[in-house]
Short mmCIF file of C-alpha atoms in Angstrom, two decimals:
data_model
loop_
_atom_site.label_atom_id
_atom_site.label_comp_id
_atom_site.label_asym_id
_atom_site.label_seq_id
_atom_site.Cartn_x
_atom_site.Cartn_y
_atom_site.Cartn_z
CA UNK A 1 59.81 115.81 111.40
CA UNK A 2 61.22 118.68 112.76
CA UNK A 3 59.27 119.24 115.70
CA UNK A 4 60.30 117.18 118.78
CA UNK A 5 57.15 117.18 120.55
CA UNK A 6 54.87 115.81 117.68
CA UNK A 7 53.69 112.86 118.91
CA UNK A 8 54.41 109.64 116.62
CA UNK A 9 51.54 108.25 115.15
CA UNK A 10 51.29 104.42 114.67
CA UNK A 11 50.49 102.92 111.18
CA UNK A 12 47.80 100.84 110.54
CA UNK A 13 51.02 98.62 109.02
CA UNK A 14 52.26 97.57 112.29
CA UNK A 15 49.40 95.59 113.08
CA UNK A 16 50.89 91.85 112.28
CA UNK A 17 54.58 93.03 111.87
CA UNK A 18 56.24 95.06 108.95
CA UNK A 19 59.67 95.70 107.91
CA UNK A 20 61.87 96.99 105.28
CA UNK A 21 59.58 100.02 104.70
CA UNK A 22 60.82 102.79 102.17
CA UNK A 23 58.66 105.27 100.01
CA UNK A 24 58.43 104.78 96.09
CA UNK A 25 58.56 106.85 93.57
CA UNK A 26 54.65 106.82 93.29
CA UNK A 27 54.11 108.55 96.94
CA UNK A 28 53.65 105.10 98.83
CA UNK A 29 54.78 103.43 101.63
CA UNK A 30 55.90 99.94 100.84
CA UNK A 31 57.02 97.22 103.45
CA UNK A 32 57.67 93.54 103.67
CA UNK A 33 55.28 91.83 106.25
CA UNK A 34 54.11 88.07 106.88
CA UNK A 35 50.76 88.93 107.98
CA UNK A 36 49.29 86.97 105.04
CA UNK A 37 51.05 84.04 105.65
CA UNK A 38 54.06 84.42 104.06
CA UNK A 39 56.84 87.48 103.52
CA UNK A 40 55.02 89.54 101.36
CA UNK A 41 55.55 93.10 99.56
CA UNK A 42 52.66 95.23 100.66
CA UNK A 43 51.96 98.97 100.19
CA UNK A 44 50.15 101.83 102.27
CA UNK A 45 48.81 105.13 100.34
CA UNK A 46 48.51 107.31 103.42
CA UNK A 47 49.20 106.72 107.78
CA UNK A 48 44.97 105.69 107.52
CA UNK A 49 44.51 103.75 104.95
CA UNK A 50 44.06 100.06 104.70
CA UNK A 51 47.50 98.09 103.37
CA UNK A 52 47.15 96.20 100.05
CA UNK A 53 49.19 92.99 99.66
CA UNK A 54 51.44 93.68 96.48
CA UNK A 55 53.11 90.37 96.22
CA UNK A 56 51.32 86.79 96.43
CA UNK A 57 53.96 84.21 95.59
CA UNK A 58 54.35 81.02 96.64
CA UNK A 59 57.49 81.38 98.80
CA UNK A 60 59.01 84.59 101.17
CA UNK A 61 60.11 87.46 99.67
CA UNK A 62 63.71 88.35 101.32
CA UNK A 63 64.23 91.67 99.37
CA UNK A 64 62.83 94.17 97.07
CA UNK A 65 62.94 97.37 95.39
CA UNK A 66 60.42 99.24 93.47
CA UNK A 67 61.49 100.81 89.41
CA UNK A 68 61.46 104.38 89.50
CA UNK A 69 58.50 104.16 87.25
CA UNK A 70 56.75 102.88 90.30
CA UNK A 71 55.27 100.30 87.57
CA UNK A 72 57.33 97.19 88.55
CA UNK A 73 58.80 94.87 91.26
CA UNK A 74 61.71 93.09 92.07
CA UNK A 75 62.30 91.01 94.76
CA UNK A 76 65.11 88.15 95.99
CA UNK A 77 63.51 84.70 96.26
CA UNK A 78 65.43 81.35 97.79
CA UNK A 79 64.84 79.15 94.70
CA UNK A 80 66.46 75.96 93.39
CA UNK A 81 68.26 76.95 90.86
CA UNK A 82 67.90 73.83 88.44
CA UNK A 83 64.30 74.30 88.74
CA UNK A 84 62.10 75.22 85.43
CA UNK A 85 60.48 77.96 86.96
CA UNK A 86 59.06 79.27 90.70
CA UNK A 87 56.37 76.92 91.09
CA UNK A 88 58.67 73.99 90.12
CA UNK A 89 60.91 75.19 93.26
CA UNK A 90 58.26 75.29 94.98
CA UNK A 91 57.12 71.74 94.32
CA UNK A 92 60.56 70.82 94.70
CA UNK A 93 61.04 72.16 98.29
CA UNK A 94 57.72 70.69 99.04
CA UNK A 95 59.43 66.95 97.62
CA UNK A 96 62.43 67.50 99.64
CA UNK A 97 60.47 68.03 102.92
CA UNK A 98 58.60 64.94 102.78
CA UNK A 99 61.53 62.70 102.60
CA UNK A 100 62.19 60.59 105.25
CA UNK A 101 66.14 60.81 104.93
CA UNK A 102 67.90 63.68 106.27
CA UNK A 103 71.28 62.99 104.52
CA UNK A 104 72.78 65.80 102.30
CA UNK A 105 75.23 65.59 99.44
CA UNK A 106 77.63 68.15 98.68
CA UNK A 107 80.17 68.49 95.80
CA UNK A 108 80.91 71.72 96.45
CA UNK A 109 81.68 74.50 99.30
CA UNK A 110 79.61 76.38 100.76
CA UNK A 111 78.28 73.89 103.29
CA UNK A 112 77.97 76.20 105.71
CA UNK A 113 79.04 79.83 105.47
CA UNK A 114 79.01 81.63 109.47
CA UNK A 115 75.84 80.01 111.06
CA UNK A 116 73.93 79.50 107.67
CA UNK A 117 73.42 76.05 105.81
CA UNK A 118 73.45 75.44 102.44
CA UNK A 119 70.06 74.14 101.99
CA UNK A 120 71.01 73.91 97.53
CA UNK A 121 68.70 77.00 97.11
CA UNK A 122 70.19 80.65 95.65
CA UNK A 123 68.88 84.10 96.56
CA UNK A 124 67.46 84.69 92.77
CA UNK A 125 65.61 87.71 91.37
CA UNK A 126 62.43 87.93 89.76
CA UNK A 127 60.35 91.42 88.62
CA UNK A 128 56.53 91.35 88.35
CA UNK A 129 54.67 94.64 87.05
CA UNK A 130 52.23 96.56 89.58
CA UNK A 131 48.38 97.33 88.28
CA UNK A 132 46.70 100.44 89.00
CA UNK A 133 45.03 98.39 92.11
CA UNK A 134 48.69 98.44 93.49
CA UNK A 135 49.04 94.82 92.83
CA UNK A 136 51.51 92.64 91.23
CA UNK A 137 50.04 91.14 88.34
CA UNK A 138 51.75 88.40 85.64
CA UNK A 139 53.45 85.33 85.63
CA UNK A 140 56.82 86.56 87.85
CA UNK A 141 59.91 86.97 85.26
CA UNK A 142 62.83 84.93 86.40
CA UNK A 143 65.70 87.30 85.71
CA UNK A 144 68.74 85.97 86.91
CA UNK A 145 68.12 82.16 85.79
CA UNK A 146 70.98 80.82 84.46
CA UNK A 147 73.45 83.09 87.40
CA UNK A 148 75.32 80.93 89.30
CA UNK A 149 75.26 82.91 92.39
CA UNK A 150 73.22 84.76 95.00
CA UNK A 151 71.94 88.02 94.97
CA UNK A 152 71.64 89.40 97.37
CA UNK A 153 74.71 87.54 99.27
CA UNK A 154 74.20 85.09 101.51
CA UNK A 155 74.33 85.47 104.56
CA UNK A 156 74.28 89.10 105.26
CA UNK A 157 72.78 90.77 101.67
CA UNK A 158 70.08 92.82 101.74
CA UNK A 159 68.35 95.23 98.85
CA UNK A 160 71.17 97.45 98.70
CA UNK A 161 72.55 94.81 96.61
CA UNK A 162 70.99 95.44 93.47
CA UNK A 163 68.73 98.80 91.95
CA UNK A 164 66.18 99.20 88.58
CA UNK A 165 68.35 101.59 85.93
CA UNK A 166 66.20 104.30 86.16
CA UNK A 167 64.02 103.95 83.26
CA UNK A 168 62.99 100.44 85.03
CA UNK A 169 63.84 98.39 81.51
CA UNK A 170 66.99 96.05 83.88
CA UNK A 171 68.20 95.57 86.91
CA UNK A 172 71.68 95.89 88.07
CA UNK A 173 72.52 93.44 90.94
CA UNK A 174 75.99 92.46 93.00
CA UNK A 175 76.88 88.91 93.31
CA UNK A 176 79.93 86.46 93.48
CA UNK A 177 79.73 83.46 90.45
CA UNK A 178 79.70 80.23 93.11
CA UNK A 179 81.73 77.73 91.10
CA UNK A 180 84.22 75.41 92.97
CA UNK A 181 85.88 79.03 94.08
CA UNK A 182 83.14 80.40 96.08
CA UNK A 183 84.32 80.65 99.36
CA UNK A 184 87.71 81.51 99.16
CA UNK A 185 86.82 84.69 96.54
CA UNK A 186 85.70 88.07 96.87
CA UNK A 187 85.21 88.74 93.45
CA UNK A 188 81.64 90.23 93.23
CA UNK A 189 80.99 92.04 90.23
CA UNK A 190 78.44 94.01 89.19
CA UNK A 191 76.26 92.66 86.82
CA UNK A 192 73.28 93.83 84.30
CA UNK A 193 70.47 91.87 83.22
CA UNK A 194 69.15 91.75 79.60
CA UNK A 195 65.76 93.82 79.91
CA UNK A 196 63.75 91.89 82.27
CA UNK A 197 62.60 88.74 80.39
CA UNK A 198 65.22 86.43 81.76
CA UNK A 199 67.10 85.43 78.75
CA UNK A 200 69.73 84.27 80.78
CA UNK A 201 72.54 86.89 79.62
CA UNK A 202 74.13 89.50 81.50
CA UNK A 203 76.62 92.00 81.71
CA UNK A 204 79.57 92.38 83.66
CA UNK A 205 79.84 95.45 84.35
CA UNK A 206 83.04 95.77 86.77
CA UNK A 207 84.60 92.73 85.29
CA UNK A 208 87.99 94.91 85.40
CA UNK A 209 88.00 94.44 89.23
CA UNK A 210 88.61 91.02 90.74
CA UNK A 211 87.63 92.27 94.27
CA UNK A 212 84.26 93.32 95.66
CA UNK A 213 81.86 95.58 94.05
CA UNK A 214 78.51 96.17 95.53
CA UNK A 215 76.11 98.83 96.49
CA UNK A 216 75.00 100.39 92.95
CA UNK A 217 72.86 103.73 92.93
CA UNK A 218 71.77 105.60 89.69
CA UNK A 219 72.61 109.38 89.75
CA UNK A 220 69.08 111.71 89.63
CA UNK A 221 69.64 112.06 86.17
CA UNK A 222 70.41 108.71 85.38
CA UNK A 223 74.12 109.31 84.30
CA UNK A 224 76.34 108.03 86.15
CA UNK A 225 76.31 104.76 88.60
CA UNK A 226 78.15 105.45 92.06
CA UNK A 227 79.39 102.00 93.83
CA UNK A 228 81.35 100.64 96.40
CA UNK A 229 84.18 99.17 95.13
CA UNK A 230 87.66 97.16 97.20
CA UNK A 231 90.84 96.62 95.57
CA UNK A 232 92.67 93.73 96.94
CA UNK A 233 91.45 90.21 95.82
CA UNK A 234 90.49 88.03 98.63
CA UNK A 235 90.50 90.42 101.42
CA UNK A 236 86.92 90.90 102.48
CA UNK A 237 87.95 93.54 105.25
CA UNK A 238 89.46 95.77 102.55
CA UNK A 239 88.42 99.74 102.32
CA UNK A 240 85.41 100.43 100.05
CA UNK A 241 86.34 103.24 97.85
CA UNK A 242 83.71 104.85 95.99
CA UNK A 243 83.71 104.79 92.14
CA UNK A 244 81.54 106.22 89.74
CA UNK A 245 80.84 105.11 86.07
CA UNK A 246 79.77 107.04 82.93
CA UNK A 247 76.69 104.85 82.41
CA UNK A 248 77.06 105.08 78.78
CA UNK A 249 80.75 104.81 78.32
CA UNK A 250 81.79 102.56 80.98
CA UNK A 251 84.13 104.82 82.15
CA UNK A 252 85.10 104.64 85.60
CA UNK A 253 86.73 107.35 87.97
CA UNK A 254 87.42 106.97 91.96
CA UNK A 255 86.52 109.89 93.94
CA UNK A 256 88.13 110.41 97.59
CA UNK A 257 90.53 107.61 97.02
CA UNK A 258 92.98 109.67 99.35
CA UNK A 259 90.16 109.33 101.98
CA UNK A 260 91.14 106.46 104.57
CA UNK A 261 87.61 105.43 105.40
CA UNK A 262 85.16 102.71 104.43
CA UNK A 263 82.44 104.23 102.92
CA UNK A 264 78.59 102.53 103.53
CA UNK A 265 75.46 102.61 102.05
CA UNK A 266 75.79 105.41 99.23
CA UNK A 267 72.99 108.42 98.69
CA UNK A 268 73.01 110.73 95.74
CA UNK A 269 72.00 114.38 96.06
CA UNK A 270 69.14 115.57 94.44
CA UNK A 271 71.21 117.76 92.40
CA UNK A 272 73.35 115.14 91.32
CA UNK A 273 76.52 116.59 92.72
CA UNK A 274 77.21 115.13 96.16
CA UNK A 275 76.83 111.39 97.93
CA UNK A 276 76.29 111.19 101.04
CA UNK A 277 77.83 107.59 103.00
CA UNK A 278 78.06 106.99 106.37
CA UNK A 279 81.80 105.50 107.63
CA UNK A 280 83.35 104.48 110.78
CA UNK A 281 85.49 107.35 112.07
CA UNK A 282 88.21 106.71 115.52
CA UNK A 283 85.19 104.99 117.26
CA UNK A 284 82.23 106.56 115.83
CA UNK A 285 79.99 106.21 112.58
CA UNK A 286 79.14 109.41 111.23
CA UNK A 287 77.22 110.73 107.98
CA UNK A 288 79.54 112.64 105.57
CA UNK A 289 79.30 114.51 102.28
CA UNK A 290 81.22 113.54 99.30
CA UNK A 291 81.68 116.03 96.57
CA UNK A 292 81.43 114.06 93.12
CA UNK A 293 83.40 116.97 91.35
CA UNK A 294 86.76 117.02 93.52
CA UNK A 295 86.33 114.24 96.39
CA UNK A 296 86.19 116.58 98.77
CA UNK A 297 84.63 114.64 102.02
CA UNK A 298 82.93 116.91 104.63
CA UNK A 299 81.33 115.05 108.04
CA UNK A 300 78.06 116.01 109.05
CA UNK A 301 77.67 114.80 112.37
CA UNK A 302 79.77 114.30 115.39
CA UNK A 303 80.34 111.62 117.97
CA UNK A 304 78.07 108.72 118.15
CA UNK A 305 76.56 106.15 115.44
CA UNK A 306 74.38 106.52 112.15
CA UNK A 307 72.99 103.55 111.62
CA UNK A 308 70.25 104.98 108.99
CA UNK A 309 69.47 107.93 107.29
CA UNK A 310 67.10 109.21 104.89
CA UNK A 311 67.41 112.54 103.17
CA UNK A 312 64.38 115.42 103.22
CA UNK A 313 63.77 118.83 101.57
CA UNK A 314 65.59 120.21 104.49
CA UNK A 315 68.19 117.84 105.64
CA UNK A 316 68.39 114.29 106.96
CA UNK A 317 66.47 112.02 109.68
CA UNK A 318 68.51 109.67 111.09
CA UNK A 319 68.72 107.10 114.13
CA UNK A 320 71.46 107.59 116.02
CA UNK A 321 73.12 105.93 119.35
CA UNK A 322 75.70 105.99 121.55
CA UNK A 323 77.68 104.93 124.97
CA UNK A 324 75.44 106.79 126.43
CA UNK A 325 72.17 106.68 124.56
CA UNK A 326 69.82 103.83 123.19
CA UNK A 327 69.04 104.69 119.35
CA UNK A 328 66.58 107.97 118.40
CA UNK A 329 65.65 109.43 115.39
CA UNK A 330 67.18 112.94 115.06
CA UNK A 331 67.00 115.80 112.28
CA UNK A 332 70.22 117.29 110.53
CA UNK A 333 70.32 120.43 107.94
CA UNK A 334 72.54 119.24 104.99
CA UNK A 335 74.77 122.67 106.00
CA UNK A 336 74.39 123.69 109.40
CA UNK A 337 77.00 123.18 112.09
CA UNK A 338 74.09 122.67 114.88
CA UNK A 339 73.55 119.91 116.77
CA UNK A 340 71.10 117.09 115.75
CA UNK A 341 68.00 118.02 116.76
CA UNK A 342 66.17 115.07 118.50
CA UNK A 343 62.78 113.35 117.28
CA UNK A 344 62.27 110.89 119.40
#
């Protein structure tokens, strides 16, 4: 990675699509692809190996994240949420299809929120547990039935949305309650399910906020929970702050809240002691450092705009464009004031 004139190698992923890819805990290469049919999570142990299909279910997988433990999977399925179970919404979906009336009844907003209709389903989680083969074994647990709500959001959510604490026993997931309030409210909460057997109970976590809260991440040691948090009810083009909570008290504490940016997606340090976010800064979107102990918030890079980045040993690969360049990967040292080298 930080030698520009290696030349990439292609996966033997890429070879019917893949997206979504990210490392787990266990030293493999996940992605979401549809080359069995369907979005599925799959898994690569090395750039030579064959990929094993992880997930089999019955419907697309939209999101996922792997527990820490590298044991378990969770990922966001479009379900009917008065259904029994998965293969009931499955069924269900399949008896909607075949009718021969197109008509749709609504007693509630959204009908359509931007360019997406309502089709009645909700973005609902469900965890299976991994084998030693890699692959997801077990009757999928249903662990937000009973939420009346979508995780992650529709129409823009993605993973970021929700995380496995970090000894993989819940989840912790963003979403708004729907109700007859939906679309004029930004109150998303964090919530916490009840283990993983989907008892139907959760825990608000941020119910002290009634404006958005999103984008949880576990500190290495497990700690303290950093999120994105806005203040003002009903504004959904409010700052995020960042806020960070005592896992075990509940205690909550902002940290740059005299810094007039938005921060993005949130990474902890592997010492615990700094986040790095990426925020839009007089025209650009640059990667900055966030000290957890006094807020102090240093930038990293200069003009241009982070749309990714993924820490190393060493520093940071990101992708990178601007006015006057298409997107390339580039490498950054987490201190030095040089410029980003160039991958790509």
């Amino acid at each position: 990675l930080t030698t520009p004139d290696t030349a990439p190698r292609r996966l033997a992923i890429s070879d019917q699509g893949a997206n979504t890819a990210r490392w787990g805990g266990d030293g493999n290469l996940y992605f979401l692809s549809g080359k069995s049919g369907a979005s599925q999570v799959w898994r690569v142990a090395s750039p030579t190996s064959a990929p094993v299909q992880v997930t089999n279910l019955p419907t697309d997988v939209n999101a996922y994240r792997i527990s820490p433990t590298g044991d378990k999977v969770a990922v966001s399925l479009a379900v009917y949420p008065n259904a029994a179970d998965l293969n009931a919404s499955v069924q269900q979906g399949k008896a909607i299809a075949e009718q021969k009336t197109t008509g749709q009844v609504y007693d509630r907003m959204f009908v359509r929120h931007w360019d997406t209709w309502n089709d009645h389903t909700q973005n609902h989680l469900f965890v299976q547990s991994i084998g030693r083969d890699g692959k997801a074994t077990g009757t999928p647990s249903w662990i937000t039935k009973g939420f009346d709500g979508d995780t992650p959001s529709k129409p823009f959510g993605d993973e970021s949305e929700f995380v496995f604490t970090p000894a993989g026993d819940a989840v912790v997931f963003s979403a708004r309650l729907a109700g007859q309030t939906e679309p004029w409210s930004t109150n998303f909460d964090l919530w916490k399910t009840n283990g993983l057997s989907g008892d139907g109970t959760f825990t608000n976590l941020t119910d002290d906020n009634d404006a958005w809260d999103t984008g949880p991440v576990f500190s290495p040691d497990g700690r303290t929970l950093a999120y994105r948090a806005m203040a003002r009810p009903g504004f959904e083009a409010d700052r995020y702050q960042i806020v960070l909570m005592d896992v075990e008290t509940g205690q909550k504490r902002e940290i740059a809240s005299n810094w007039d940016r938005s921060a993005d997606t949130l990474q902890w340090s592997r010492d615990g002691q700094t986040l790095y976010t990426t925020a839009g800064d007089v025209g650009s979107t640059k990667l900055f450092s966030v000290d957890t102990r006094n807020g102090v918030v240093t930038p990293i890079t200069g003009a241009g705009h982070v749309s990714a980045f993924q820490q190393t040993p060493s520093g940071f690969v990101l992708a990178q464009d601007s006015l006057k360049a298409p997107s390339d990967l580039y490498f950054k040292t987490f201190l030095g004031r040089e410029m980003p080298l160039r991958l790509t």
